[in-house]
PDB file of C-alpha atoms in Angstrom:
ATOM      1  CA  UNK R1014     -19.847  -2.557  -4.902  1.00 28.00           C
ATOM      2  CA  UNK R1015     -20.617  -2.791  -8.550  1.00 31.00           C
ATOM      3  CA  UNK R1016     -24.243  -2.355  -9.448  1.00 30.00           C
ATOM      4  CA  UNK R1017     -25.366  -5.316 -11.543  1.00 35.00           C
ATOM      5  CA  UNK R1018     -28.385  -5.548 -13.818  1.00 37.00           C
ATOM      6  CA  UNK R1019     -30.322  -8.544 -15.094  1.00 42.00           C
ATOM      7  CA  UNK R1020     -29.034 -11.798 -16.563  1.00 41.00           C
ATOM      8  CA  UNK R1021     -27.506 -10.688 -19.890  1.00 40.00           C
ATOM      9  CA  UNK R1022     -25.505  -7.930 -18.215  1.00 45.00           C
ATOM     10  CA  UNK R1023     -24.423 -10.181 -15.335  1.00 50.00           C
ATOM     11  CA  UNK R1024     -23.056 -12.780 -17.733  1.00 54.00           C
ATOM     12  CA  UNK R1025     -20.624 -10.266 -19.273  1.00 50.00           C
ATOM     13  CA  UNK R1026     -18.727  -9.885 -15.978  1.00 60.00           C
ATOM     14  CA  UNK R1027     -15.426 -11.850 -15.869  1.00 72.00           C
ATOM     15  CA  UNK R1028     -15.581 -14.923 -13.596  1.00 94.00           C
ATOM     16  CA  UNK R1029     -15.157 -14.211  -9.903  1.00 97.00           C
ATOM     17  CA  UNK R1030     -15.197 -17.024  -7.358  1.00 98.00           C
ATOM     18  CA  UNK R1031     -15.603 -17.251  -3.605  1.00 99.00           C
ATOM     19  CA  UNK R1032     -14.451 -20.678  -2.416  1.00 99.00           C
ATOM     20  CA  UNK R1033     -16.347 -20.803   0.863  1.00 99.00           C
ATOM     21  CA  UNK R1034     -16.583 -23.400   3.617  1.00 99.00           C
ATOM     22  CA  UNK R1035     -20.017 -23.685   5.238  1.00 99.00           C
ATOM     23  CA  UNK R1036     -20.812 -24.987   8.741  1.00 99.00           C
ATOM     24  CA  UNK R1037     -17.762 -23.505  10.472  1.00 99.00           C
ATOM     25  CA  UNK R1038     -18.398 -23.518  14.231  1.00 99.00           C
ATOM     26  CA  UNK R1039     -20.651 -26.560  13.959  1.00 99.00           C
ATOM     27  CA  UNK R1040     -18.024 -28.820  15.570  1.00 99.00           C
ATOM     28  CA  UNK R1041     -14.318 -28.809  16.399  1.00 99.00           C
ATOM     29  CA  UNK R1042     -13.466 -30.734  13.216  1.00 99.00           C
ATOM     30  CA  UNK R1043     -15.207 -28.117  11.066  1.00 99.00           C
ATOM     31  CA  UNK R1044     -13.071 -25.428  12.689  1.00 99.00           C
ATOM     32  CA  UNK R1045      -9.885 -27.477  12.298  1.00 99.00           C
ATOM     33  CA  UNK R1046     -10.543 -28.027   8.610  1.00 99.00           C
ATOM     34  CA  UNK R1047     -11.367 -24.393   7.926  1.00 99.00           C
ATOM     35  CA  UNK R1048      -8.362 -23.007   9.767  1.00 99.00           C
ATOM     36  CA  UNK R1049      -5.963 -25.280   7.914  1.00 99.00           C
ATOM     37  CA  UNK R1050      -7.506 -24.619   4.500  1.00 99.00           C
ATOM     38  CA  UNK R1051      -7.699 -20.860   4.977  1.00 99.00           C
ATOM     39  CA  UNK R1052      -4.102 -20.646   6.184  1.00 98.00           C
ATOM     40  CA  UNK R1053      -3.040 -22.631   3.110  1.00 98.00           C
ATOM     41  CA  UNK R1054      -4.933 -20.209   0.857  1.00 97.00           C
ATOM     42  CA  UNK R1055      -7.043 -23.082  -0.458  1.00 98.00           C
ATOM     43  CA  UNK R1056     -10.307 -21.299   0.405  1.00 99.00           C
ATOM     44  CA  UNK R1057     -11.417 -17.680   0.611  1.00 99.00           C
ATOM     45  CA  UNK R1058     -13.918 -17.504   3.472  1.00 99.00           C
ATOM     46  CA  UNK R1059     -15.922 -19.518   5.966  1.00 99.00           C
ATOM     47  CA  UNK R1060     -19.564 -19.278   7.038  1.00 99.00           C
ATOM     48  CA  UNK R1061     -19.973 -19.543  10.815  1.00 99.00           C
ATOM     49  CA  UNK R1062     -22.983 -21.094  12.580  1.00 99.00           C
ATOM     50  CA  UNK R1063     -23.342 -18.810  15.598  1.00 99.00           C
ATOM     51  CA  UNK R1064     -25.805 -20.975  17.624  1.00 99.00           C
ATOM     52  CA  UNK R1065     -23.554 -24.041  17.453  1.00 99.00           C
ATOM     53  CA  UNK R1066     -21.385 -25.391  20.303  1.00 98.00           C
ATOM     54  CA  UNK R1067     -17.998 -24.586  18.747  1.00 99.00           C
ATOM     55  CA  UNK R1068     -18.723 -20.976  17.756  1.00 99.00           C
ATOM     56  CA  UNK R1069     -16.536 -19.567  20.532  1.00 99.00           C
ATOM     57  CA  UNK R1070     -13.477 -21.472  19.321  1.00 99.00           C
ATOM     58  CA  UNK R1071     -13.661 -20.080  15.795  1.00 99.00           C
ATOM     59  CA  UNK R1072     -14.626 -16.610  17.069  1.00 99.00           C
ATOM     60  CA  UNK R1073     -11.494 -16.528  19.210  1.00 99.00           C
ATOM     61  CA  UNK R1074      -9.384 -17.500  16.204  1.00 99.00           C
ATOM     62  CA  UNK R1075     -11.103 -14.869  14.067  1.00 99.00           C
ATOM     63  CA  UNK R1076     -10.303 -12.078  16.509  1.00 98.00           C
ATOM     64  CA  UNK R1077      -6.636 -13.102  16.552  1.00 98.00           C
ATOM     65  CA  UNK R1078      -6.492 -13.507  12.749  1.00 97.00           C
ATOM     66  CA  UNK R1079      -8.794 -11.036  10.942  1.00 93.00           C
ATOM     67  CA  UNK R1080      -7.588 -12.473   7.629  1.00 96.00           C
ATOM     68  CA  UNK R1081      -9.543 -15.656   8.293  1.00 98.00           C
ATOM     69  CA  UNK R1082     -12.477 -14.000   6.479  1.00 98.00           C
ATOM     70  CA  UNK R1083     -15.291 -15.358   8.625  1.00 99.00           C
ATOM     71  CA  UNK R1084     -18.887 -14.728   7.603  1.00 99.00           C
ATOM     72  CA  UNK R1085     -22.284 -15.376   9.193  1.00 99.00           C
ATOM     73  CA  UNK R1086     -24.112 -18.599   8.285  1.00 99.00           C
ATOM     74  CA  UNK R1087     -27.589 -17.654   9.510  1.00 99.00           C
ATOM     75  CA  UNK R1088     -28.872 -20.835  11.125  1.00 99.00           C
ATOM     76  CA  UNK R1089     -32.584 -21.593  11.407  1.00 99.00           C
ATOM     77  CA  UNK R1090     -32.504 -25.409  11.288  1.00 99.00           C
ATOM     78  CA  UNK R1091     -30.735 -28.180  13.197  1.00 98.00           C
ATOM     79  CA  UNK R1092     -30.709 -31.185  10.899  1.00 98.00           C
ATOM     80  CA  UNK R1093     -28.591 -33.786  12.706  1.00 98.00           C
ATOM     81  CA  UNK R1094     -30.151 -36.770  14.465  1.00 96.00           C
ATOM     82  CA  UNK R1095     -28.468 -36.498  17.871  1.00 97.00           C
ATOM     83  CA  UNK R1096     -26.288 -33.372  17.661  1.00 98.00           C
ATOM     84  CA  UNK R1097     -28.676 -30.425  17.845  1.00 98.00           C
ATOM     85  CA  UNK R1098     -28.730 -26.715  18.690  1.00 98.00           C
ATOM     86  CA  UNK R1099     -31.286 -24.183  19.880  1.00 98.00           C
ATOM     87  CA  UNK R1100     -32.145 -20.584  18.941  1.00 98.00           C
ATOM     88  CA  UNK R1101     -30.244 -17.734  20.576  1.00 98.00           C
ATOM     89  CA  UNK R1102     -33.556 -16.003  21.230  1.00 98.00           C
ATOM     90  CA  UNK R1103     -35.823 -17.211  24.026  1.00 89.00           C
ATOM     91  CA  UNK R1104     -38.156 -18.833  21.553  1.00 88.00           C
ATOM     92  CA  UNK R1105     -41.664 -19.565  22.797  1.00 90.00           C
ATOM     93  CA  UNK R1106     -43.930 -22.228  21.358  1.00 89.00           C
ATOM     94  CA  UNK R1107     -45.803 -19.437  19.569  1.00 93.00           C
ATOM     95  CA  UNK R1108     -42.627 -18.436  17.719  1.00 97.00           C
ATOM     96  CA  UNK R1109     -42.681 -21.683  15.762  1.00 98.00           C
ATOM     97  CA  UNK R1110     -38.868 -21.788  15.744  1.00 98.00           C
ATOM     98  CA  UNK R1111     -38.473 -25.060  17.631  1.00 98.00           C
ATOM     99  CA  UNK R1112     -39.657 -28.637  17.839  1.00 97.00           C
ATOM    100  CA  UNK R1113     -41.149 -30.236  20.958  1.00 96.00           C
ATOM    101  CA  UNK R1114     -37.674 -30.633  22.470  1.00 96.00           C
ATOM    102  CA  UNK R1115     -36.785 -26.963  22.077  1.00 97.00           C
ATOM    103  CA  UNK R1116     -34.314 -27.508  19.238  1.00 98.00           C
ATOM    104  CA  UNK R1117     -34.484 -25.847  15.837  1.00 98.00           C
ATOM    105  CA  UNK R1118     -36.436 -27.792  13.237  1.00 98.00           C
ATOM    106  CA  UNK R1119     -34.550 -30.488  11.346  1.00 98.00           C
ATOM    107  CA  UNK R1120     -35.782 -29.393   7.904  1.00 98.00           C
ATOM    108  CA  UNK R1121     -36.505 -26.206   6.023  1.00 98.00           C
ATOM    109  CA  UNK R1122     -39.954 -27.605   5.223  1.00 98.00           C
ATOM    110  CA  UNK R1123     -40.802 -27.631   8.949  1.00 98.00           C
ATOM    111  CA  UNK R1124     -39.298 -24.179   9.388  1.00 98.00           C
ATOM    112  CA  UNK R1125     -41.479 -22.827   6.603  1.00 98.00           C
ATOM    113  CA  UNK R1126     -44.569 -24.565   7.955  1.00 98.00           C
ATOM    114  CA  UNK R1127     -44.311 -23.467  11.583  1.00 98.00           C
ATOM    115  CA  UNK R1128     -42.003 -20.468  12.089  1.00 98.00           C
ATOM    116  CA  UNK R1129     -43.429 -16.964  12.447  1.00 98.00           C
ATOM    117  CA  UNK R1130     -41.558 -14.448  10.247  1.00 98.00           C
ATOM    118  CA  UNK R1131     -41.168 -12.025  13.170  1.00 98.00           C
ATOM    119  CA  UNK R1132     -39.502 -14.753  15.242  1.00 98.00           C
ATOM    120  CA  UNK R1133     -37.228 -15.672  12.343  1.00 98.00           C
ATOM    121  CA  UNK R1134     -36.202 -12.038  11.954  1.00 98.00           C
ATOM    122  CA  UNK R1135     -35.480 -11.751  15.685  1.00 98.00           C
ATOM    123  CA  UNK R1136     -33.340 -14.901  15.600  1.00 99.00           C
ATOM    124  CA  UNK R1137     -31.386 -13.758  12.549  1.00 99.00           C
ATOM    125  CA  UNK R1138     -30.772 -10.403  14.221  1.00 99.00           C
ATOM    126  CA  UNK R1139     -29.589 -12.087  17.429  1.00 99.00           C
ATOM    127  CA  UNK R1140     -27.080 -14.158  15.460  1.00 99.00           C
ATOM    128  CA  UNK R1141     -25.703 -11.117  13.635  1.00 99.00           C
ATOM    129  CA  UNK R1142     -25.410  -9.186  16.890  1.00 99.00           C
ATOM    130  CA  UNK R1143     -23.670 -12.106  18.648  1.00 99.00           C
ATOM    131  CA  UNK R1144     -21.171 -12.399  15.798  1.00 99.00           C
ATOM    132  CA  UNK R1145     -20.405  -8.671  15.958  1.00 99.00           C
ATOM    133  CA  UNK R1146     -20.243  -8.704  19.759  1.00 99.00           C
ATOM    134  CA  UNK R1147     -17.529 -11.367  19.514  1.00 99.00           C
ATOM    135  CA  UNK R1148     -15.340  -8.748  17.823  1.00 98.00           C
ATOM    136  CA  UNK R1149     -15.638 -10.130  14.295  1.00 98.00           C
ATOM    137  CA  UNK R1150     -16.096  -8.261  11.010  1.00 98.00           C
ATOM    138  CA  UNK R1151     -18.214 -10.394   8.651  1.00 99.00           C
ATOM    139  CA  UNK R1152     -16.749 -11.179   5.256  1.00 98.00           C
ATOM    140  CA  UNK R1153     -20.293 -11.964   4.104  1.00 99.00           C
ATOM    141  CA  UNK R1154     -23.639 -13.344   5.218  1.00 99.00           C
ATOM    142  CA  UNK R1155     -25.570 -16.355   3.909  1.00 99.00           C
ATOM    143  CA  UNK R1156     -27.887 -19.070   5.250  1.00 98.00           C
ATOM    144  CA  UNK R1157     -27.593 -22.642   6.500  1.00 99.00           C
ATOM    145  CA  UNK R1158     -29.501 -25.102   4.293  1.00 98.00           C
ATOM    146  CA  UNK R1159     -30.899 -22.102   2.429  1.00 97.00           C
ATOM    147  CA  UNK R1160     -33.452 -21.412   5.157  1.00 98.00           C
ATOM    148  CA  UNK R1161     -33.141 -17.639   4.707  1.00 98.00           C
ATOM    149  CA  UNK R1162     -34.229 -18.053   1.083  1.00 98.00           C
ATOM    150  CA  UNK R1163     -37.612 -19.445   2.071  1.00 98.00           C
ATOM    151  CA  UNK R1164     -40.184 -17.151   0.412  1.00 97.00           C
ATOM    152  CA  UNK R1165     -41.687 -16.452   3.832  1.00 98.00           C
ATOM    153  CA  UNK R1166     -38.409 -15.041   5.186  1.00 98.00           C
ATOM    154  CA  UNK R1167     -36.274 -13.865   2.275  1.00 98.00           C
ATOM    155  CA  UNK R1168     -37.353 -10.217   2.450  1.00 98.00           C
ATOM    156  CA  UNK R1169     -36.497 -10.180   6.172  1.00 98.00           C
ATOM    157  CA  UNK R1170     -33.055 -11.555   5.285  1.00 99.00           C
ATOM    158  CA  UNK R1171     -32.492  -8.819   2.718  1.00 98.00           C
ATOM    159  CA  UNK R1172     -33.643  -6.097   5.119  1.00 98.00           C
ATOM    160  CA  UNK R1173     -31.195  -7.341   7.756  1.00 99.00           C
ATOM    161  CA  UNK R1174     -28.327  -7.428   5.255  1.00 98.00           C
ATOM    162  CA  UNK R1175     -29.058  -3.849   4.238  1.00 98.00           C
ATOM    163  CA  UNK R1176     -29.495  -2.627   7.816  1.00 98.00           C
ATOM    164  CA  UNK R1177     -26.088  -3.989   8.866  1.00 98.00           C
ATOM    165  CA  UNK R1178     -24.437  -3.256   5.491  1.00 98.00           C
ATOM    166  CA  UNK R1179     -23.364  -6.881   5.064  1.00 98.00           C
ATOM    167  CA  UNK R1180     -22.084  -8.398   1.791  1.00 98.00           C
ATOM    168  CA  UNK R1181     -24.935 -10.801   1.093  1.00 98.00           C
ATOM    169  CA  UNK R1182     -25.032 -14.033  -0.821  1.00 98.00           C
ATOM    170  CA  UNK R1183     -28.121 -13.737  -3.013  1.00 98.00           C
ATOM    171  CA  UNK R1184     -28.641 -15.783  -6.187  1.00 97.00           C
ATOM    172  CA  UNK R1185     -29.499 -14.095  -9.458  1.00 96.00           C
ATOM    173  CA  UNK R1186     -32.130 -16.815  -9.879  1.00 96.00           C
ATOM    174  CA  UNK R1187     -33.248 -19.412  -7.368  1.00 96.00           C
ATOM    175  CA  UNK R1188     -32.507 -22.068  -9.991  1.00 95.00           C
ATOM    176  CA  UNK R1189     -28.832 -21.057  -9.741  1.00 95.00           C
ATOM    177  CA  UNK R1190     -28.742 -21.725  -5.989  1.00 96.00           C
ATOM    178  CA  UNK R1191     -27.264 -25.168  -5.307  1.00 95.00           C
ATOM    179  CA  UNK R1192     -28.916 -25.805  -1.898  1.00 94.00           C
ATOM    180  CA  UNK R1193     -32.373 -25.017  -3.326  1.00 94.00           C
ATOM    181  CA  UNK R1194     -33.290 -28.697  -2.917  1.00 95.00           C
ATOM    182  CA  UNK R1195     -33.830 -27.958   0.798  1.00 96.00           C
ATOM    183  CA  UNK R1196     -36.498 -25.346   0.119  1.00 96.00           C
ATOM    184  CA  UNK R1197     -39.297 -27.338  -1.448  1.00 94.00           C
ATOM    185  CA  UNK R1198     -41.632 -25.533  -3.827  1.00 93.00           C
ATOM    186  CA  UNK R1199     -40.598 -21.956  -4.581  1.00 95.00           C
ATOM    187  CA  UNK R1200     -41.231 -19.438  -7.343  1.00 94.00           C
ATOM    188  CA  UNK R1201     -38.738 -16.972  -8.823  1.00 95.00           C
ATOM    189  CA  UNK R1202     -41.195 -14.121  -8.259  1.00 96.00           C
ATOM    190  CA  UNK R1203     -40.593 -14.468  -4.508  1.00 95.00           C
ATOM    191  CA  UNK R1204     -37.035 -13.198  -4.989  1.00 96.00           C
ATOM    192  CA  UNK R1205     -37.568 -10.219  -7.298  1.00 96.00           C
ATOM    193  CA  UNK R1206     -38.115  -7.628  -4.585  1.00 96.00           C
ATOM    194  CA  UNK R1207     -35.074  -8.733  -2.578  1.00 97.00           C
ATOM    195  CA  UNK R1208     -32.848  -8.807  -5.633  1.00 97.00           C
ATOM    196  CA  UNK R1209     -33.983  -5.335  -6.693  1.00 97.00           C
ATOM    197  CA  UNK R1210     -33.295  -3.905  -3.231  1.00 97.00           C
ATOM    198  CA  UNK R1211     -29.800  -5.392  -3.085  1.00 97.00           C
ATOM    199  CA  UNK R1212     -28.948  -4.168  -6.584  1.00 95.00           C
ATOM    200  CA  UNK R1213     -30.226  -0.675  -5.718  1.00 96.00           C
ATOM    201  CA  UNK R1214     -27.897  -0.682  -2.702  1.00 95.00           C
ATOM    202  CA  UNK R1215     -24.922  -1.673  -4.851  1.00 93.00           C
ATOM    203  CA  UNK R1216     -25.004  -5.410  -4.261  1.00 94.00           C
ATOM    204  CA  UNK R1217     -23.832  -8.164  -6.590  1.00 94.00           C
ATOM    205  CA  UNK R1218     -26.018 -11.191  -7.258  1.00 97.00           C
ATOM    206  CA  UNK R1219     -24.442 -14.625  -7.560  1.00 97.00           C
ATOM    207  CA  UNK R1220     -24.826 -16.137 -11.013  1.00 97.00           C
ATOM    208  CA  UNK R1221     -24.113 -19.534  -9.447  1.00 97.00           C
ATOM    209  CA  UNK R1222     -24.017 -20.936  -5.916  1.00 98.00           C
ATOM    210  CA  UNK R1223     -22.425 -24.363  -6.332  1.00 99.00           C
ATOM    211  CA  UNK R1224     -22.705 -26.900  -3.523  1.00 98.00           C
ATOM    212  CA  UNK R1225     -20.633 -29.841  -2.277  1.00 99.00           C
ATOM    213  CA  UNK R1226     -21.407 -32.933  -4.406  1.00 98.00           C
ATOM    214  CA  UNK R1227     -23.254 -35.055  -1.847  1.00 98.00           C
ATOM    215  CA  UNK R1228     -22.372 -38.418  -3.387  1.00 98.00           C
ATOM    216  CA  UNK R1229     -19.385 -40.719  -3.906  1.00 97.00           C
ATOM    217  CA  UNK R1230     -20.195 -42.114  -7.343  1.00 97.00           C
ATOM    218  CA  UNK R1231     -16.791 -41.000  -8.657  1.00 97.00           C
ATOM    219  CA  UNK R1232     -13.429 -40.455  -6.966  1.00 98.00           C
ATOM    220  CA  UNK R1233     -13.193 -37.152  -5.088  1.00 98.00           C
ATOM    221  CA  UNK R1234     -10.797 -35.502  -7.597  1.00 98.00           C
ATOM    222  CA  UNK R1235     -13.280 -36.144 -10.408  1.00 98.00           C
ATOM    223  CA  UNK R1236     -16.250 -34.887  -8.383  1.00 98.00           C
ATOM    224  CA  UNK R1237     -14.573 -31.603  -7.511  1.00 98.00           C
ATOM    225  CA  UNK R1238     -13.019 -30.972 -10.901  1.00 98.00           C
ATOM    226  CA  UNK R1239     -16.526 -31.343 -12.316  1.00 98.00           C
ATOM    227  CA  UNK R1240     -17.820 -28.900  -9.706  1.00 98.00           C
ATOM    228  CA  UNK R1241     -15.142 -26.279 -10.386  1.00 98.00           C
ATOM    229  CA  UNK R1242     -15.671 -26.653 -14.131  1.00 97.00           C
ATOM    230  CA  UNK R1243     -19.243 -25.379 -13.652  1.00 97.00           C
ATOM    231  CA  UNK R1244     -17.822 -21.963 -12.748  1.00 97.00           C
ATOM    232  CA  UNK R1245     -18.919 -19.437 -15.356  1.00 96.00           C
ATOM    233  CA  UNK R1246     -19.093 -15.689 -16.028  1.00 96.00           C
ATOM    234  CA  UNK R1247     -20.111 -13.389 -13.220  1.00 95.00           C
ATOM    235  CA  UNK R1248     -20.019 -14.106  -9.501  1.00 97.00           C
ATOM    236  CA  UNK R1249     -19.723 -17.737  -8.402  1.00 98.00           C
ATOM    237  CA  UNK R1250     -20.044 -18.845  -4.769  1.00 99.00           C
ATOM    238  CA  UNK R1251     -18.898 -22.341  -3.790  1.00 99.00           C
ATOM    239  CA  UNK R1252     -20.781 -23.706  -0.764  1.00 99.00           C
ATOM    240  CA  UNK R1253     -18.362 -26.391   0.471  1.00 99.00           C
ATOM    241  CA  UNK R1254     -18.417 -28.432   3.694  1.00 99.00           C
ATOM    242  CA  UNK R1255     -14.915 -29.626   4.581  1.00 99.00           C
ATOM    243  CA  UNK R1256     -14.451 -31.311   7.957  1.00 99.00           C
ATOM    244  CA  UNK R1257     -11.553 -33.002   9.735  1.00 99.00           C
ATOM    245  CA  UNK R1258     -11.878 -36.532  11.106  1.00 98.00           C
ATOM    246  CA  UNK R1259     -13.038 -36.929  14.694  1.00 96.00           C
ATOM    247  CA  UNK R1260     -16.594 -36.160  15.785  1.00 97.00           C
ATOM    248  CA  UNK R1261     -18.161 -35.830  12.344  1.00 98.00           C
ATOM    249  CA  UNK R1262     -18.368 -39.602  11.863  1.00 98.00           C
ATOM    250  CA  UNK R1263     -20.773 -39.765  14.827  1.00 98.00           C
ATOM    251  CA  UNK R1264     -22.501 -36.451  14.123  1.00 98.00           C
ATOM    252  CA  UNK R1265     -23.324 -37.182  10.485  1.00 98.00           C
ATOM    253  CA  UNK R1266     -22.529 -40.839   9.699  1.00 98.00           C
ATOM    254  CA  UNK R1267     -24.202 -40.931   6.281  1.00 97.00           C
ATOM    255  CA  UNK R1268     -22.156 -38.125   4.711  1.00 98.00           C
ATOM    256  CA  UNK R1269     -19.168 -37.721   7.030  1.00 98.00           C
ATOM    257  CA  UNK R1270     -16.801 -39.304   4.535  1.00 99.00           C
ATOM    258  CA  UNK R1271     -17.814 -36.795   1.859  1.00 99.00           C
ATOM    259  CA  UNK R1272     -16.889 -33.917   4.170  1.00 99.00           C
ATOM    260  CA  UNK R1273     -13.609 -35.589   5.143  1.00 99.00           C
ATOM    261  CA  UNK R1274     -12.661 -36.345   1.525  1.00 99.00           C
ATOM    262  CA  UNK R1275     -13.439 -32.762   0.594  1.00 99.00           C
ATOM    263  CA  UNK R1276     -11.056 -31.513   3.278  1.00 99.00           C
ATOM    264  CA  UNK R1277      -8.288 -33.876   2.194  1.00 99.00           C
ATOM    265  CA  UNK R1278      -8.694 -32.950  -1.473  1.00 99.00           C
ATOM    266  CA  UNK R1279      -8.818 -29.178  -0.978  1.00 99.00           C
ATOM    267  CA  UNK R1280      -5.472 -29.237   0.816  1.00 98.00           C
ATOM    268  CA  UNK R1281      -3.880 -31.643  -1.679  1.00 98.00           C
ATOM    269  CA  UNK R1282      -1.041 -29.823  -3.528  1.00 98.00           C
ATOM    270  CA  UNK R1283      -1.958 -31.315  -6.902  1.00 98.00           C
ATOM    271  CA  UNK R1284      -5.596 -30.246  -6.668  1.00 98.00           C
ATOM    272  CA  UNK R1285      -4.648 -26.836  -5.301  1.00 98.00           C
ATOM    273  CA  UNK R1286      -2.258 -26.268  -8.193  1.00 98.00           C
ATOM    274  CA  UNK R1287      -4.980 -27.210 -10.678  1.00 98.00           C
ATOM    275  CA  UNK R1288      -7.553 -24.952  -8.971  1.00 97.00           C
ATOM    276  CA  UNK R1289      -5.089 -22.053  -8.860  1.00 96.00           C
ATOM    277  CA  UNK R1290      -4.522 -22.399 -12.613  1.00 96.00           C
ATOM    278  CA  UNK R1291      -8.163 -21.670 -13.454  1.00 95.00           C
ATOM    279  CA  UNK R1292      -8.709 -18.299 -15.206  1.00 94.00           C
ATOM    280  CA  UNK R1293     -10.803 -16.776 -12.429  1.00 96.00           C
ATOM    281  CA  UNK R1294     -10.498 -14.072  -9.805  1.00 96.00           C
ATOM    282  CA  UNK R1295     -10.769 -15.432  -6.262  1.00 97.00           C
ATOM    283  CA  UNK R1296     -11.435 -13.588  -2.998  1.00 97.00           C
ATOM    284  CA  UNK R1297     -14.001 -13.254  -0.229  1.00 98.00           C
ATOM    285  CA  UNK R1298     -17.325 -11.647  -1.090  1.00 98.00           C
ATOM    286  CA  UNK R1299     -16.409  -8.497   0.848  1.00 96.00           C
ATOM    287  CA  UNK R1300     -13.067  -8.262  -0.981  1.00 96.00           C
ATOM    288  CA  UNK R1301     -14.645  -8.776  -4.406  1.00 95.00           C
ATOM    289  CA  UNK R1302     -17.279  -6.132  -3.745  1.00 92.00           C
ATOM    290  CA  UNK R1303     -14.676  -3.657  -2.493  1.00 90.00           C
ATOM    291  CA  UNK R1304     -12.490  -4.265  -5.543  1.00 86.00           C
ATOM    292  CA  UNK R1305     -15.431  -3.696  -7.890  1.00 76.00           C
ATOM    293  CA  UNK R1306     -16.561  -0.498  -6.213  1.00 68.00           C
ATOM    294  CA  UNK R1307     -16.240   2.493  -8.583  1.00 60.00           C
ATOM    295  CA  UNK R1308     -12.958   4.319  -8.013  1.00 57.00           C
ATOM    296  CA  UNK R1309     -11.291   1.367  -6.265  1.00 52.00           C
ATOM    297  CA  UNK R1310      -8.849   0.698  -9.113  1.00 51.00           C
TER     298      UNK R1310
END
């Protein structure tokens, strides 16, 4: 891994991009979309939600095809109305990990308000261990809805990444993290210690983590060209959410069409040709870090 300093130095690094699909394992349609896009070369990696019902399907595929570049999408919330999931740990009421029905909280705000940091750490560890026990090598690690970047838990996240030597998504500034809208009030000072520890261990901070445009104000090609055009110097991580038709319309009726349109666009030959023409270096986070390690050239 290349050791990276503060903002001015980071911005001199040529653009590198990880086109990543979040929420893999959440449902069958998420797995279908990811497998097709990855096999086309349209995306570089996928973040897997280990506590979700369709984890075993994508884990089986990942064992058979190591090149699928599956990472761990640490999951601490369960935001859907009727389609929910529970912690892997035997969470007690005192843990603060669950609502009155025993499911993970629906929002990061509730997670931050009620969850005990020790219980969060235990749940994150259980998810990492379950992923590894399935026979998978993580391409990276990140967090669903940004829950791991809550100030109360972010240092636990960093410690876990370092303990398991996992390529970690970590923003250079919290302002550069697209899903930050889930977090509520945060302060950049909460992230200094974690960033310093990752840099000291040879990690690379993301100059930008760009998220799916959660609207349909313009046609999909315009929305995603605008998103890709925000890519700049340094490391860029695209947090996308492609999904095939099927269950998603019932699981997430308000935004299902956005996920479906994203899937259709990412596999469209015209859009793929345009994306491939951009002057950037694309790979998984693990691959980019390995390529930038001193002596790797």
